Amino acid sequence: MPIKMSEQTKELFTAMSAFQKDVKQPKKDANNPFFKSKYVPLENVVDAIHTIGSQHGLSEMTYPAVSENGTEFGVGVIITHSSGQFIQFPPITLKPEKNTPQGVGSAMTYARRYALSSAFGIASETDDDANGISGNGSEKKDEPAKKITTSQAKILEALVTKVSEAS
């Protein structure tokens, strides 16, 4: 689905420009234990949008979305302006980890946070340079190297001597 807009957009885009100038990036005060990082929770994203958006005649609406095959769930965003102008973004859908009401709700909440952040230009995550999606995430911290014991050192020394004498 492509982006849809009202026929006129001048007032909407002027308001969006003023919004982006005035909005303060919301606090990253929620913890992601998997990546040992912080992120902006949905309520902080919504609060930033509603607080500054309303000053510029902007509001947001989200609508539920389901993929054609019914396995992905998410939301789309419509930004409206008090002039009646609007822009509708295509939905972001995600496949839930578990196909349960809680799994679907979680996928929709996550999609809503990303959809709203993207539509309004809010940075809700730390940029990990695509490490997470490419499998280079920081799930495990590197542990310091362990020292070998005296007996392990003697075995290693004997092996090195044996290899060097064989060559």
C-alpha atoms as a printed R data frame, in Angstrom:
    type eleno elety resid chain resno      x       y      z
1   ATOM     1    CA   MET     A     1  0.000   0.000  0.000
2   ATOM     2    CA   PRO     A     2  1.526   3.350 -0.990
3   ATOM     3    CA   ILE     A     3  1.394   6.480  1.156
4   ATOM     4    CA   LYS     A     4 -1.922   8.317  0.723
5   ATOM     5    CA   MET     A     5 -2.307  12.075  1.165
6   ATOM     6    CA   SER     A     6 -5.022  14.653  1.005
7   ATOM     7    CA   GLU     A     7 -5.135  16.665 -2.197
8   ATOM     8    CA   GLN     A     8 -3.653  19.675 -0.395
9   ATOM     9    CA   THR     A     9 -0.758  19.209  2.038
10  ATOM    10    CA   LYS     A    10  0.816  22.638  2.498
11  ATOM    11    CA   GLU     A    11 -0.609  23.295  5.984
12  ATOM    12    CA   LEU     A    12  0.092  19.737  7.119
13  ATOM    13    CA   PHE     A    13  3.712  19.832  5.965
14  ATOM    14    CA   THR     A    14  4.239  23.303  7.471
15  ATOM    15    CA   ALA     A    15  2.898  21.980 10.780
16  ATOM    16    CA   MET     A    16  5.081  18.839 10.558
17  ATOM    17    CA   SER     A    17  8.146  21.010  9.999
18  ATOM    18    CA   ALA     A    18  7.294  23.121 13.057
19  ATOM    19    CA   PHE     A    19  6.572  19.947 15.061
20  ATOM    20    CA   GLN     A    20  9.946  18.434 14.206
21  ATOM    21    CA   LYS     A    21 11.672  21.666 15.200
22  ATOM    22    CA   ASP     A    22  9.885  21.775 18.574
23  ATOM    23    CA   VAL     A    23  9.648  18.122 19.593
24  ATOM    24    CA   LYS     A    24 12.110  16.873 22.160
25  ATOM    25    CA   GLN     A    25 13.244  13.312 21.687
26  ATOM    26    CA   PRO     A    26 11.445  11.305 24.364
27  ATOM    27    CA   LYS     A    27 13.400   9.658 27.158
28  ATOM    28    CA   LYS     A    28 14.835   6.213 26.631
29  ATOM    29    CA   ASP     A    29 13.827   4.977 30.056
30  ATOM    30    CA   ALA     A    30 12.750   1.399 29.322
31  ATOM    31    CA   ASN     A    31 15.291  -1.426 29.442
32  ATOM    32    CA   ASN     A    32 15.897  -4.045 26.763
33  ATOM    33    CA   PRO     A    33 17.605  -6.855 28.679
34  ATOM    34    CA   PHE     A    34 18.328  -8.831 25.478
35  ATOM    35    CA   PHE     A    35 20.591  -6.129 24.031
36  ATOM    36    CA   LYS     A    36 21.411  -4.522 27.399
37  ATOM    37    CA   SER     A    37 20.214  -1.175 26.082
38  ATOM    38    CA   LYS     A    38 17.511   1.399 26.695
39  ATOM    39    CA   TYR     A    39 14.639   2.361 24.410
40  ATOM    40    CA   VAL     A    40 11.722   4.789 24.304
41  ATOM    41    CA   PRO     A    41  8.524   3.052 25.438
42  ATOM    42    CA   LEU     A    42  5.320   3.559 23.444
43  ATOM    43    CA   GLU     A    43  3.779   5.848 26.063
44  ATOM    44    CA   ASN     A    44  6.752   8.257 25.811
45  ATOM    45    CA   VAL     A    45  6.450   8.334 22.001
46  ATOM    46    CA   VAL     A    46  2.703   9.036 22.196
47  ATOM    47    CA   ASP     A    47  3.186  11.686 24.891
48  ATOM    48    CA   ALA     A    48  5.821  13.546 22.817
49  ATOM    49    CA   ILE     A    49  3.557  13.466 19.749
50  ATOM    50    CA   HIS     A    50  0.422  14.578 21.584
51  ATOM    51    CA   THR     A    51  2.140  17.298 23.632
52  ATOM    52    CA   ILE     A    52  3.866  19.074 20.733
53  ATOM    53    CA   GLY     A    53  1.611  17.894 17.901
54  ATOM    54    CA   SER     A    54 -1.475  19.477 19.398
55  ATOM    55    CA   GLN     A    55  0.338  22.839 19.507
56  ATOM    56    CA   HIS     A    56  0.651  22.626 15.714
57  ATOM    57    CA   GLY     A    57 -2.793  21.270 14.912
58  ATOM    58    CA   LEU     A    58 -1.491  17.731 14.423
59  ATOM    59    CA   SER     A    59 -2.964  14.513 15.688
60  ATOM    60    CA   GLU     A    60 -2.374  10.850 15.006
61  ATOM    61    CA   MET     A    61 -4.593   7.878 14.485
62  ATOM    62    CA   THR     A    62 -3.462   4.301 14.297
63  ATOM    63    CA   TYR     A    63 -5.420   1.482 12.738
64  ATOM    64    CA   PRO     A    64 -4.996  -2.276 13.129
65  ATOM    65    CA   ALA     A    65 -3.574  -4.257 10.233
66  ATOM    66    CA   VAL     A    66 -3.273  -7.945  9.394
67  ATOM    67    CA   SER     A    67 -1.220  -9.415  6.544
68  ATOM    68    CA   GLU     A    68 -3.082 -11.132  3.698
69  ATOM    69    CA   ASN     A    69 -2.145 -14.578  4.982
70  ATOM    70    CA   GLY     A    70 -3.187 -13.647  8.532
71  ATOM    71    CA   THR     A    71  0.167 -14.414 10.156
72  ATOM    72    CA   GLU     A    72  1.454 -10.870 10.707
73  ATOM    73    CA   PHE     A    73 -0.190  -8.153 12.770
74  ATOM    74    CA   GLY     A    74  0.514  -4.474 13.244
75  ATOM    75    CA   VAL     A    75 -0.680  -0.929 12.738
76  ATOM    76    CA   GLY     A    76 -0.768   1.858 10.213
77  ATOM    77    CA   VAL     A    77 -0.576   5.562 11.019
78  ATOM    78    CA   ILE     A    78 -2.610   8.507  9.795
79  ATOM    79    CA   ILE     A    79 -1.358  11.989 10.640
80  ATOM    80    CA   THR     A    80 -4.121  14.574 10.506
81  ATOM    81    CA   HIS     A    81 -4.012  18.351 10.596
82  ATOM    82    CA   SER     A    82 -6.721  20.692 11.916
83  ATOM    83    CA   SER     A    83 -7.141  21.945  8.319
84  ATOM    84    CA   GLY     A    84 -8.460  18.513  7.320
85  ATOM    85    CA   GLN     A    85 -5.266  17.575  5.486
86  ATOM    86    CA   PHE     A    86 -3.825  14.132  6.169
87  ATOM    87    CA   ILE     A    87 -1.139  11.644  5.305
88  ATOM    88    CA   GLN     A    88 -1.732   7.902  5.688
89  ATOM    89    CA   PHE     A    89  1.230   5.572  5.975
90  ATOM    90    CA   PRO     A    90  1.117   1.907  5.025
91  ATOM    91    CA   PRO     A    91  0.954  -0.457  7.983
92  ATOM    92    CA   ILE     A    92  3.948  -2.038  9.645
93  ATOM    93    CA   THR     A    93  3.211  -5.690 10.367
94  ATOM    94    CA   LEU     A    94  5.215  -8.188 12.380
95  ATOM    95    CA   LYS     A    95  4.974 -11.912 12.945
96  ATOM    96    CA   PRO     A    96  4.376 -12.566 16.659
97  ATOM    97    CA   GLU     A    97  6.692 -14.976 18.452
98  ATOM    98    CA   LYS     A    98  3.618 -16.880 19.640
99  ATOM    99    CA   ASN     A    99  0.236 -16.924 17.935
100 ATOM   100    CA   THR     A   100 -1.663 -16.090 21.115
101 ATOM   101    CA   PRO     A   101 -3.685 -12.995 21.998
102 ATOM   102    CA   GLN     A   102 -0.726 -11.784 24.069
103 ATOM   103    CA   GLY     A   103  1.713 -12.449 21.196
104 ATOM   104    CA   VAL     A   104 -0.485 -10.602 18.703
105 ATOM   105    CA   GLY     A   105 -0.986  -7.707 21.134
106 ATOM   106    CA   SER     A   106  2.755  -7.481 21.724
107 ATOM   107    CA   ALA     A   107  3.478  -7.416 17.965
108 ATOM   108    CA   MET     A   108  0.874  -4.683 17.471
109 ATOM   109    CA   THR     A   109  2.263  -2.573 20.331
110 ATOM   110    CA   TYR     A   110  5.813  -2.937 18.989
111 ATOM   111    CA   ALA     A   111  4.640  -2.070 15.455
112 ATOM   112    CA   ARG     A   112  2.731   0.943 16.770
113 ATOM   113    CA   ARG     A   113  5.821   2.315 18.510
114 ATOM   114    CA   TYR     A   114  7.918   1.946 15.358
115 ATOM   115    CA   ALA     A   115  5.184   3.233 13.030
116 ATOM   116    CA   LEU     A   116  4.536   6.366 15.108
117 ATOM   117    CA   SER     A   117  8.241   7.007 15.665
118 ATOM   118    CA   SER     A   118  8.926   6.700 11.956
119 ATOM   119    CA   ALA     A   119  5.980   8.852 10.856
120 ATOM   120    CA   PHE     A   120  6.884  11.670 13.259
121 ATOM   121    CA   GLY     A   121 10.684  11.441 13.014
122 ATOM   122    CA   ILE     A   122 11.269  10.258 16.567
123 ATOM   123    CA   ALA     A   123 14.346   8.187 17.390
124 ATOM   124    CA   SER     A   124 13.033   5.511 19.742
125 ATOM   125    CA   GLU     A   125 15.947   3.078 19.599
126 ATOM   126    CA   THR     A   126 19.701   3.235 19.838
127 ATOM   127    CA   ASP     A   127 21.158   2.803 16.366
128 ATOM   128    CA   ASP     A   128 23.012  -0.515 16.426
129 ATOM   129    CA   ASP     A   129 24.221  -0.221 12.818
130 ATOM   130    CA   ALA     A   130 22.056  -3.261 11.861
131 ATOM   131    CA   ASN     A   131 24.036  -5.544 14.162
132 ATOM   132    CA   GLY     A   132 20.906  -6.949 15.788
133 ATOM   133    CA   ILE     A   133 19.214  -7.927 12.526
134 ATOM   134    CA   SER     A   134 22.420  -9.314 11.020
135 ATOM   135    CA   GLY     A   135 23.088 -11.611 13.956
136 ATOM   136    CA   ASN     A   136 25.886  -9.507 15.392
137 ATOM   137    CA   GLY     A   137 23.821  -8.464 18.391
138 ATOM   138    CA   SER     A   138 25.236  -8.143 21.816
139 ATOM   139    CA   GLU     A   139 23.188 -10.889 23.467
140 ATOM   140    CA   LYS     A   140 26.306 -12.042 25.296
141 ATOM   141    CA   LYS     A   141 29.018  -9.850 26.658
142 ATOM   142    CA   ASP     A   142 32.543 -11.038 25.978
143 ATOM   143    CA   GLU     A   143 33.895 -12.602 29.110
144 ATOM   144    CA   PRO     A   144 37.482 -11.905 30.117
145 ATOM   145    CA   ALA     A   145 39.910 -14.647 29.173
146 ATOM   146    CA   LYS     A   146 40.442 -17.176 31.951
147 ATOM   147    CA   LYS     A   147 43.962 -18.003 33.045
148 ATOM   148    CA   ILE     A   148 45.110 -21.569 32.680
149 ATOM   149    CA   THR     A   149 46.241 -23.549 35.668
150 ATOM   150    CA   THR     A   150 49.871 -24.553 36.307
151 ATOM   151    CA   SER     A   151 49.131 -28.154 35.339
152 ATOM   152    CA   GLN     A   152 47.459 -27.017 32.087
153 ATOM   153    CA   ALA     A   153 50.508 -24.837 31.339
154 ATOM   154    CA   LYS     A   154 52.846 -27.832 31.815
155 ATOM   155    CA   ILE     A   155 50.728 -29.986 29.473
156 ATOM   156    CA   LEU     A   156 50.676 -27.189 26.878
157 ATOM   157    CA   GLU     A   157 54.453 -26.694 27.190
158 ATOM   158    CA   ALA     A   158 55.033 -30.437 26.700
159 ATOM   159    CA   LEU     A   159 52.807 -30.448 23.592
160 ATOM   160    CA   VAL     A   160 54.600 -27.430 22.104
161 ATOM   161    CA   THR     A   161 57.992 -29.072 22.765
162 ATOM   162    CA   LYS     A   162 56.809 -32.329 21.202
163 ATOM   163    CA   VAL     A   163 55.473 -30.555 18.074
164 ATOM   164    CA   SER     A   164 58.625 -28.458 17.660
165 ATOM   165    CA   GLU     A   165 60.892 -31.546 18.005
166 ATOM   166    CA   ALA     A   166 58.819 -33.378 15.363
167 ATOM   167    CA   SER     A   167 59.342 -30.647 12.765
